[in-house]
Amino acid sequence: MPTDPFVHLHVASGYSLRHGASSPAALVERAAALGQDALALTDRDGLYGAVRFVLACRDAGIAPILGLDLAVHPVLGEGGRPGPVGSRVRRTPAGRLGSGPTLAERTADRGVARPAAPPRRTPVRGGSEVDPRHARVLLLARGRTGWASLCRLVSAAHLGLRPDLGTGAATGTGPPVGPDPRALDPRGRAPEVRRGSPVTSLEVVAEHADGLVLVLGPESEVGRALAGRRPDLAEAALAPWRAVFGRRLAIEVVSHRARDSGLAVTDLSGAPSRGLPYSSVSAARSLAFARDHDLPAVLTNAVRHATRDQAPVVDVLDAIRRLVPIDSRHLDRANGEGYLAEGAHMERVAQEVVHLSGVTGAVERREVQRLLADTRALADACRLDPVADLGIGEVHVPELDLLLPARAAGRSSLVRDRGPAALATEALEADRHLRARCDAALTAYLDRARHAPHEVRDRLDAELATIAALGFAGYFLTVGEVVDLIKGMDVRVAARGSGAGSLVNHLLGISGVDPLAHGLVMERFLSPLRRALPDIDVDVESARRTEVYERVLERFGGERCACVSMRDTYRVRHAVRDVGAALGMPPGEIDAFAKAFPHIRARDARQALDELPELRSSGLGRLAARGELDGFLTLVEALDGLPRHIALHPCGVLLSDTTLLDRTPVEASWMGFPMSQFDKDDVEELGLLKLDVLGIRMQSSMAYALTEIERVDGVTVDLDTVPLDDTATYDLVKSAHTLGCFQIESPGQRELVGKFAPETFDDLITDISLFRPGPVKSDMVTPFLKARQGWNDPVYLHPDLRPALEETYGVVVFHEQVLRIVAVMTGCSLAEADEVRRSLGSPDTQPEVRAWFYPAARARGYDLVTIERVWEVLRAFASFGFCKAHAAAFALPTYHSAWLKAHHPAAFLAGVLTHDPGMYPKRLILDDARNLGIAILGLDVNASEGTYSVERVSPFDEPPPEILGERPRRPQDVPGLPDGSAYGIRLSLADVKGINAAEVERVVAGRPYGSLSDFWHRARVARPVVERLVVAGAFDSLYGIGLSSPVRRRGRVTRRDLLLQVADLDRHTRATTRAARAAAPRGRRSVPLGTGPLGAATLGLGTDTVAAARRQAQGPAAATAAADLDVQLALDLGDAPGEVASSGLPEMTDAERVRAELEVLGLDASRHVVDFYVPMLESLGVTRSRDLLHRRNQSEILVAGVKVATQTPPVRSGRRVVFLTLDDATGPVDATFFEDVQGPYAATVFGSWLLLVRGLVRRTGPRGISIRATGAWELGVVHEAWRRGGIPAVAALLDADTGTLSEGDDGAIAGRAGSRSTRPVMSPPPGAAPGGYAAARLSGEGEHGGPAAGGMGQRGSELAGEERAERARRVLVHASGFRQSPYADIKPQGVDAADTRGQVSEAMGAARAAEKAEGQAEKKPPPSKLWHSSPGSSGW
Amino acid sequence: MSRSQITRGARLTQADLAPHGAGLREDDGCPILHVDMDAFYASCELRSRPDLVGLPMIVGGDGSRGVVTAATYEARKYGIHSAMPMSRAKRLCPDVVILPPDFALYTEVSAGVMAVFRDVTPLVEPLSLDEAFLDVSGAIRRMGPPAVIAEDIRSRVHDEQGITCSVGVASTKFVAKLASTNAKPDGLLVVPPDRVVAFLHPLPVGALWGVGEKTEEALLRLGLTTVGDIAHTPVDTLVRALGQASGSHLSALAWGRDPRPVEVPEAEKSIGNEETFPRDIDDPEVIRRELLRLSEKVASRLRQQGYAGRTVVLKVRFADFTTITRSRTLRSPTDVGREIYATASALLDALGLQRARLRLVGVRAEGLVDADEAPRQMLLDEPELGWREAEQAVDRASARFGRGSVRPARLLGTGEDDGFGGAPVAPRPRG
């Protein structure tokens, strides 16, 4: 018996985007705490939170009720009179549909019609208002039918599906009311269907009314009319709804006990205004209305937040939703009463409302009871069962008929009704078919397999038996079908994940890795003990991923197939931006504030300001410490984790039978794919079959490289048949020059492969597995490397375990090894062992496993010491290790990419540059190409494509030994590096800032160009883009603009001359267009209907979710065909090469050219940025990357370069460690900043682009080297000092900061040394700390220090600045004892290091701001120095 | 250029300033002075707050949503400058002292300073409250060479008003202005005619008077970073890049040629008032109320000075500081607040603003004519005594009972005497 019988029937969670303030879980928790035994979730516009809510209810023992709060078009005509259902009319420009005058017209003469509102002007600034406050109705689901209706209704509302073309089950209520085709915009979208915020109509609701209960509340038309004291209008608005829902209709009574002035609120035109819908008076009127019309009334609280104190958050959400600053005009709430109140409170509200409704005495008491009882009765009727009603846990795979066209051919149509018997037959048939497909592939496999045929057959039989037992044959056939589809499109495809362990997958062609050859086990992937759908992930070329989606959708149809969505939730940056906007902060300030944070959770904002040294010492940190930002930060933290945006999941595709749309609501993604409102986790809980089709840019890069090889060299390479034992490939990997290679290009991996020196494919698998959080955290790398390098003998826990652990020198690396260890020690099956492995991951189940493991191992005769040791390893391994099958699947593209880099470096890097796969900026890849001897060919309108293309460079084109005192780059004396000097890479037009795909296409199609004006007229590229092309040198070859020389030759044109020419051309074009426009009044700018990217078919307003979703596609706009290139004659402006008059403008200096390249392309193509600092670097004795290996251990050095990456990976000590990678033109330099130097230097590291770093060298192996940084400075500042005062000035600058460095205590240094030696390696965990990632606090210098002094409460206002290093520090502690800094592994503050253009513009902005700050008093320096030129060059 | 030729005030010796020395003095042919108060509003405040001297201090609107209107040099070291949002200033320097602006005080100090200028020469062209051009050609006989006059002005301003100023002395207005900027703070810089080119050419292009952000960008893209670069670029090229007028104008400026004389503003050509909201506003009601208040005030000033305006100008500044103006010319000039408000209000409607947030609104009457000579359009149904008469009655009441004692009902409760408060807009000579 519940302690609180009240049930809230109208509850919005955070999944009502920018409306609700609490998560479903928080609401459930609150209801449970109040003792309520049921709770509804009725989010706006969607069922996003439904699954989470139902699961939370299940856990809390509460009955879930699901509903929907939906915006609907008014049913009343313009004059406030109802149109008959189904015959309402729309205004059209040409007149009216339907016959006769409308009711509005007929009533116009009675003076109640509202005058037609004048069309609103487009605001000159600030944008139009959003959130038009539509009327809303509440719908509650009853039973399975109700849930299905809810899902279908949501889909229909979002996709603008029309009842007349219904769902196949259309019942034909009323005549069809399709949208007026003329009301569609050119892209074929119904105008009122705005993606993400649907407004639907009575007709659509009526279509899906089965099993739904309608509740009309204060926001409904009825409610608004009542609040406006127009019961006549309320009655009129009620009638059409009542006609549809009959007895399944209730009036909602809501009182937030707001004051009502008592004045009638109507505007002069007679239309009801909003009134005060949540006042007790309005509520009383609603109640009386219900009684008058013999309708049940229910009491709700229109809940938007779980507790009262969250009311201010709701204000922020209102402001964010409406994109306006907080102001009483924009807020929906009157007070803080819209919370999940206790029953006693609701009873008081009921009494108040009933009292105001005018009844007294015994009637009054009875009325109160009746109101509460009716509420309870409706709640009881709407309770849902997760399994029976929502179908959680059911498995639905596409019908076999669909997979086997031959089978279907024997029948007239697909069998839609699949009863249990039919399903059972289908399953048997699927099993048979799966075996047949495997058998067919078996012969070919046996030819190449290393294993004996009987072993292979046994394995296959075992796998098939498992699949049959689980009834998953249809699943495998479906995935096989998808992979076949993809391969049929000639798209590169690879399986990833544990699926690679299955022989069936290999035989079906899903996975390219031979599981038997690499000792992969099936049980890790699919176990007869678990009836969860296995995960098969498929990697495809990223550039063609959407194409693959389209093909899959087409094959399976919108009724069986949808994409999966994901929810972006508020993290600190977005929260700061939205709260800042709501509070009306200046935009520039909001931006600065947001960018100051790393990408942490919003709720940690305050702590980050206090903990991160660079934030603490900033102005923001100081304001926060004084409490001046408290109000702001409280709101920021309150937004934490609320969903803010629904987006297409990057890979999930749902496949099911035709009942899919009964079980999941679908909306359109931005690109126009039908997308389930459920996310990955929800979908898994529901048991929907999800296939991950992930776009991998490396696959696109490799595909591109292959086409370039074929185009340039005429060689066709089939990567899939390349042998896996190529020496050149492993030599390249061993050289650690693996930039661009899949999985092994990060700084840590480059260090690891340098030491590991992989020589076989299995080595690659191991390498990839070692560089994972799991192995790193449980310290596997050091013993492994020591054993591999022969320094130590491998140590085996027990001789019996040797077979399992031999491949990794006794170190546990793979999940598969854990399975084998458990199986050997206890004698259980591998499937059971996998269950054990899963249980090890959770601290809750670990003791159970332990209690089972010890006796089982004892029974097998192992001694306690061995068992203890093995257990320790297993425990530390927890769930961490890595699945070997997964690693093997990864290793294949890794090997392929390394093979390409070793044999076709230019084509490979061109592919990498084109598809931008890595973690680094493109300019670093470009520099890598230079270092391999590949020529970098500049942008050229007559040669550049939309991609980075490879060109052969003849030996005559090769650079002479020395140009302008600079040595050309040659492959260094590193063994294993390929020589690419026969090739060049031509820069791509697509990277020109602001150019669009259509322009690129026109430029390429129109080649060759004879002059700038020829280009101008035929390529028709926007002026700013042409100017960028000019300054980036795209016309240099056309005009013979060569290398800069101090003296300009007479008659030579400069890029600046061409810029002027562009201005002339633009002026001329404007003049002629103006003239032309005057002559012909109307241009042909409008796009004809139905000729959008998706073709005329999209106009058909079908029921198909695919077509419907496409109508809502908002981008990316397809390129307009280049077919209609004008053959307009180029105006002869006399700008043919050689004819342009010199303007007397200086040619761009080298430095200006590089700056232009950085701004236009994000690349320094002609020279390396660092080149401009070479004189200073040499005079300061700065060590270059290529010379690093010659530096002694522990010597202090300076390094300098462009920042290409910063990482804050998790390290064992639980501290934040910042890894910085610089590029200094001779290669990458990696430096590590530990906490002691972060205080003074972190802001510089995160905020600068060019850096000088001081540090101590630490040698870690023959090719292993790392730098422990002791300081970092902006290179420009150092250069300024050097230019003014030479070396002494620089020394003074560097010394000035030394005082702030502290070495920390011994423990800190020891820990540091451990993590420094090899980045991923950590010393073993000191002790077990149970509990997931529990937040712990370490004091002072970490685990060796005393207890946290002061703790959180004493956020030191009395402690200032650096002294606060001693205060408490948060650490996350994992089940295995691993400690992690809360700031590890998050994107750092500022602009992404891979975004060169962003960083450059940021740096420029800073330079400009600094200049302005200098004020008018001093002479302004020449503006905007990005970097400082060497003294020789002019113009700076 | 050497120190001896361009002399900083602080280094002037008595010998340098000897009025009747032999030979050519370096300030010969430099009759134009540009006098600019140093951190004017802030300096005014410091007169009564000596305890704040030496501390970073700014004057600005209330709360974190206002703007910095002035910053002391100590504050500028933190990167704070005027027109910067207050919240940014606080972020740059959390300890900065913030004082609310006191425009009455600044107006008063300004009047004192201008009086000093007019003692020297009648040829005073005020640019704003805190800066002015002076042509001292006529004062040389009486007071000595320009540099001496300049130093004299600096001393008198300091003695009488307790604030410092910087003076540029040159042959043309724009060079004088650049010179005073270079002399800041509390300095004097003389740029003799033969050193003008040497002075100008190393300056960045943005320093030139009339080179805004866009022009600067265009020049930089062409590789013209200094004034010297502009000077040595063919005029044709500049014209191609910037258009006829500004191309040739810039070329002339780059060679120090500027024919614009110091002009005493004859009469006010416009009367306007504007108001920066304490926070950005999007409420149409509030905006309209503010327009009404400003219109009433403009009309009152027009009547006070006997003018009527023909054109009503609406100025709107948005939260991001972009500013637009819209104007409408009436059929006949007016000095009636109602009419000005109706026009300004219609101009606002035409903007169709919905979500835009406003930082400032302003109303200005232009095309001023003498009210008595203004033709008055009589409408057929106009009562003999109309709004004009009503407002004149308000003027009389105000004169007797104080400003704001009678005001439109909509403006009731908007503050005790602030009915006509807000930032006064100094009349600016146009062009």
mmCIF file with all atom_site columns, C-alpha atoms in Angstrom, chain A residues 344-415:
data_model
loop_
_atom_site.group_PDB
_atom_site.id
_atom_site.type_symbol
_atom_site.label_atom_id
_atom_site.label_alt_id
_atom_site.label_comp_id
_atom_site.label_asym_id
_atom_site.label_entity_id
_atom_site.label_seq_id
_atom_site.pdbx_PDB_ins_code
_atom_site.Cartn_x
_atom_site.Cartn_y
_atom_site.Cartn_z
_atom_site.occupancy
_atom_site.B_iso_or_equiv
_atom_site.pdbx_formal_charge
_atom_site.auth_seq_id
_atom_site.auth_comp_id
_atom_site.auth_asym_id
_atom_site.auth_atom_id
_atom_site.pdbx_PDB_model_num
ATOM 1  C CA . ALA A 1 344 ? -0.788  16.201  1.184   1.00 0.00 ? 344 ALA A CA 1
ATOM 2  C CA . HIS A 1 345 ? 0.155   19.347  -0.660  1.00 0.00 ? 345 HIS A CA 1
ATOM 3  C CA . MET A 1 346 ? -1.878  18.275  -3.662  1.00 0.00 ? 346 MET A CA 1
ATOM 4  C CA . GLU A 1 347 ? -4.826  17.614  -1.419  1.00 0.00 ? 347 GLU A CA 1
ATOM 5  C CA . ARG A 1 348 ? -4.620  21.135  -0.054  1.00 0.00 ? 348 ARG A CA 1
ATOM 6  C CA . VAL A 1 349 ? -4.532  22.429  -3.609  1.00 0.00 ? 349 VAL A CA 1
ATOM 7  C CA . ALA A 1 350 ? -7.582  20.319  -4.385  1.00 0.00 ? 350 ALA A CA 1
ATOM 8  C CA . GLN A 1 351 ? -9.444  21.769  -1.429  1.00 0.00 ? 351 GLN A CA 1
ATOM 9  C CA . GLU A 1 352 ? -8.549  25.274  -2.450  1.00 0.00 ? 352 GLU A CA 1
ATOM 10 C CA . VAL A 1 353 ? -9.632  24.749  -6.034  1.00 0.00 ? 353 VAL A CA 1
ATOM 11 C CA . VAL A 1 354 ? -12.865 23.044  -5.092  1.00 0.00 ? 354 VAL A CA 1
ATOM 12 C CA . HIS A 1 355 ? -13.616 25.786  -2.640  1.00 0.00 ? 355 HIS A CA 1
ATOM 13 C CA . LEU A 1 356 ? -13.125 28.441  -5.257  1.00 0.00 ? 356 LEU A CA 1
ATOM 14 C CA . SER A 1 357 ? -15.323 26.538  -7.661  1.00 0.00 ? 357 SER A CA 1
ATOM 15 C CA . GLY A 1 358 ? -18.205 27.575  -5.517  1.00 0.00 ? 358 GLY A CA 1
ATOM 16 C CA . VAL A 1 359 ? -19.369 24.467  -3.725  1.00 0.00 ? 359 VAL A CA 1
ATOM 17 C CA . THR A 1 360 ? -19.529 24.271  0.018   1.00 0.00 ? 360 THR A CA 1
ATOM 18 C CA . GLY A 1 361 ? -20.108 21.944  2.885   1.00 0.00 ? 361 GLY A CA 1
ATOM 19 C CA . ALA A 1 362 ? -20.448 18.232  2.335   1.00 0.00 ? 362 ALA A CA 1
ATOM 20 C CA . VAL A 1 363 ? -20.528 18.721  -1.407  1.00 0.00 ? 363 VAL A CA 1
ATOM 21 C CA . GLU A 1 364 ? -17.198 20.405  -1.167  1.00 0.00 ? 364 GLU A CA 1
ATOM 22 C CA . ARG A 1 365 ? -15.630 17.501  0.697   1.00 0.00 ? 365 ARG A CA 1
ATOM 23 C CA . ARG A 1 366 ? -17.140 15.040  -1.745  1.00 0.00 ? 366 ARG A CA 1
ATOM 24 C CA . GLU A 1 367 ? -15.866 17.047  -4.664  1.00 0.00 ? 367 GLU A CA 1
ATOM 25 C CA . VAL A 1 368 ? -12.331 17.046  -3.247  1.00 0.00 ? 368 VAL A CA 1
ATOM 26 C CA . GLN A 1 369 ? -12.455 13.302  -2.842  1.00 0.00 ? 369 GLN A CA 1
ATOM 27 C CA . ARG A 1 370 ? -13.874 12.892  -6.309  1.00 0.00 ? 370 ARG A CA 1
ATOM 28 C CA . LEU A 1 371 ? -11.145 14.970  -7.896  1.00 0.00 ? 371 LEU A CA 1
ATOM 29 C CA . LEU A 1 372 ? -8.431  12.982  -6.144  1.00 0.00 ? 372 LEU A CA 1
ATOM 30 C CA . ALA A 1 373 ? -10.121 9.664   -6.830  1.00 0.00 ? 373 ALA A CA 1
ATOM 31 C CA . ASP A 1 374 ? -10.545 10.432  -10.521 1.00 0.00 ? 374 ASP A CA 1
ATOM 32 C CA . THR A 1 375 ? -6.878  11.303  -10.724 1.00 0.00 ? 375 THR A CA 1
ATOM 33 C CA . ARG A 1 376 ? -5.982  8.057   -9.070  1.00 0.00 ? 376 ARG A CA 1
ATOM 34 C CA . ALA A 1 377 ? -8.345  6.095   -11.289 1.00 0.00 ? 377 ALA A CA 1
ATOM 35 C CA . LEU A 1 378 ? -6.842  7.485   -14.461 1.00 0.00 ? 378 LEU A CA 1
ATOM 36 C CA . ALA A 1 379 ? -3.362  6.714   -13.149 1.00 0.00 ? 379 ALA A CA 1
ATOM 37 C CA . ASP A 1 380 ? -4.338  3.151   -12.381 1.00 0.00 ? 380 ASP A CA 1
ATOM 38 C CA . ALA A 1 381 ? -5.783  2.714   -15.837 1.00 0.00 ? 381 ALA A CA 1
ATOM 39 C CA . CYS A 1 382 ? -2.581  3.915   -17.453 1.00 0.00 ? 382 CYS A CA 1
ATOM 40 C CA . ARG A 1 383 ? 0.014   1.879   -15.585 1.00 0.00 ? 383 ARG A CA 1
ATOM 41 C CA . LEU A 1 384 ? 2.323   0.202   -18.035 1.00 0.00 ? 384 LEU A CA 1
ATOM 42 C CA . ASP A 1 385 ? 4.229   -3.029  -17.803 1.00 0.00 ? 385 ASP A CA 1
ATOM 43 C CA . PRO A 1 386 ? 7.778   -2.781  -19.139 1.00 0.00 ? 386 PRO A CA 1
ATOM 44 C CA . VAL A 1 387 ? 7.757   -6.226  -20.677 1.00 0.00 ? 387 VAL A CA 1
ATOM 45 C CA . ALA A 1 388 ? 4.162   -6.790  -21.707 1.00 0.00 ? 388 ALA A CA 1
ATOM 46 C CA . ASP A 1 389 ? 3.457   -3.256  -22.896 1.00 0.00 ? 389 ASP A CA 1
ATOM 47 C CA . LEU A 1 390 ? 6.776   -1.827  -24.006 1.00 0.00 ? 390 LEU A CA 1
ATOM 48 C CA . GLY A 1 391 ? 8.206   -5.137  -25.146 1.00 0.00 ? 391 GLY A CA 1
ATOM 49 C CA . ILE A 1 392 ? 11.488  -4.630  -23.358 1.00 0.00 ? 392 ILE A CA 1
ATOM 50 C CA . GLY A 1 393 ? 13.749  -7.550  -24.073 1.00 0.00 ? 393 GLY A CA 1
ATOM 51 C CA . GLU A 1 394 ? 11.951  -8.871  -27.153 1.00 0.00 ? 394 GLU A CA 1
ATOM 52 C CA . VAL A 1 395 ? 14.095  -9.591  -30.167 1.00 0.00 ? 395 VAL A CA 1
ATOM 53 C CA . HIS A 1 396 ? 12.791  -8.677  -33.583 1.00 0.00 ? 396 HIS A CA 1
ATOM 54 C CA . VAL A 1 397 ? 14.886  -9.343  -36.651 1.00 0.00 ? 397 VAL A CA 1
ATOM 55 C CA . PRO A 1 398 ? 13.832  -8.631  -40.218 1.00 0.00 ? 398 PRO A CA 1
ATOM 56 C CA . GLU A 1 399 ? 11.556  -11.214 -41.739 1.00 0.00 ? 399 GLU A CA 1
ATOM 57 C CA . LEU A 1 400 ? 13.296  -14.072 -43.427 1.00 0.00 ? 400 LEU A CA 1
ATOM 58 C CA . ASP A 1 401 ? 11.284  -13.381 -46.544 1.00 0.00 ? 401 ASP A CA 1
ATOM 59 C CA . LEU A 1 402 ? 12.988  -10.068 -46.818 1.00 0.00 ? 402 LEU A CA 1
ATOM 60 C CA . LEU A 1 403 ? 16.437  -11.572 -46.446 1.00 0.00 ? 403 LEU A CA 1
ATOM 61 C CA . LEU A 1 404 ? 15.760  -14.392 -48.834 1.00 0.00 ? 404 LEU A CA 1
ATOM 62 C CA . PRO A 1 405 ? 14.022  -13.046 -51.886 1.00 0.00 ? 405 PRO A CA 1
ATOM 63 C CA . ALA A 1 406 ? 13.826  -16.606 -53.207 1.00 0.00 ? 406 ALA A CA 1
ATOM 64 C CA . ARG A 1 407 ? 11.739  -17.614 -50.226 1.00 0.00 ? 407 ARG A CA 1
ATOM 65 C CA . ALA A 1 408 ? 9.397   -14.729 -50.621 1.00 0.00 ? 408 ALA A CA 1
ATOM 66 C CA . ALA A 1 409 ? 9.040   -15.381 -54.305 1.00 0.00 ? 409 ALA A CA 1
ATOM 67 C CA . GLY A 1 410 ? 7.046   -18.458 -53.489 1.00 0.00 ? 410 GLY A CA 1
ATOM 68 C CA . ARG A 1 411 ? 4.412   -16.340 -51.801 1.00 0.00 ? 411 ARG A CA 1
ATOM 69 C CA . SER A 1 412 ? 2.217   -13.539 -52.874 1.00 0.00 ? 412 SER A CA 1
ATOM 70 C CA . SER A 1 413 ? 3.376   -11.082 -50.235 1.00 0.00 ? 413 SER A CA 1
ATOM 71 C CA . LEU A 1 414 ? 5.375   -10.739 -47.091 1.00 0.00 ? 414 LEU A CA 1
ATOM 72 C CA . VAL A 1 415 ? 3.698   -12.422 -44.207 1.00 0.00 ? 415 VAL A CA 1
#
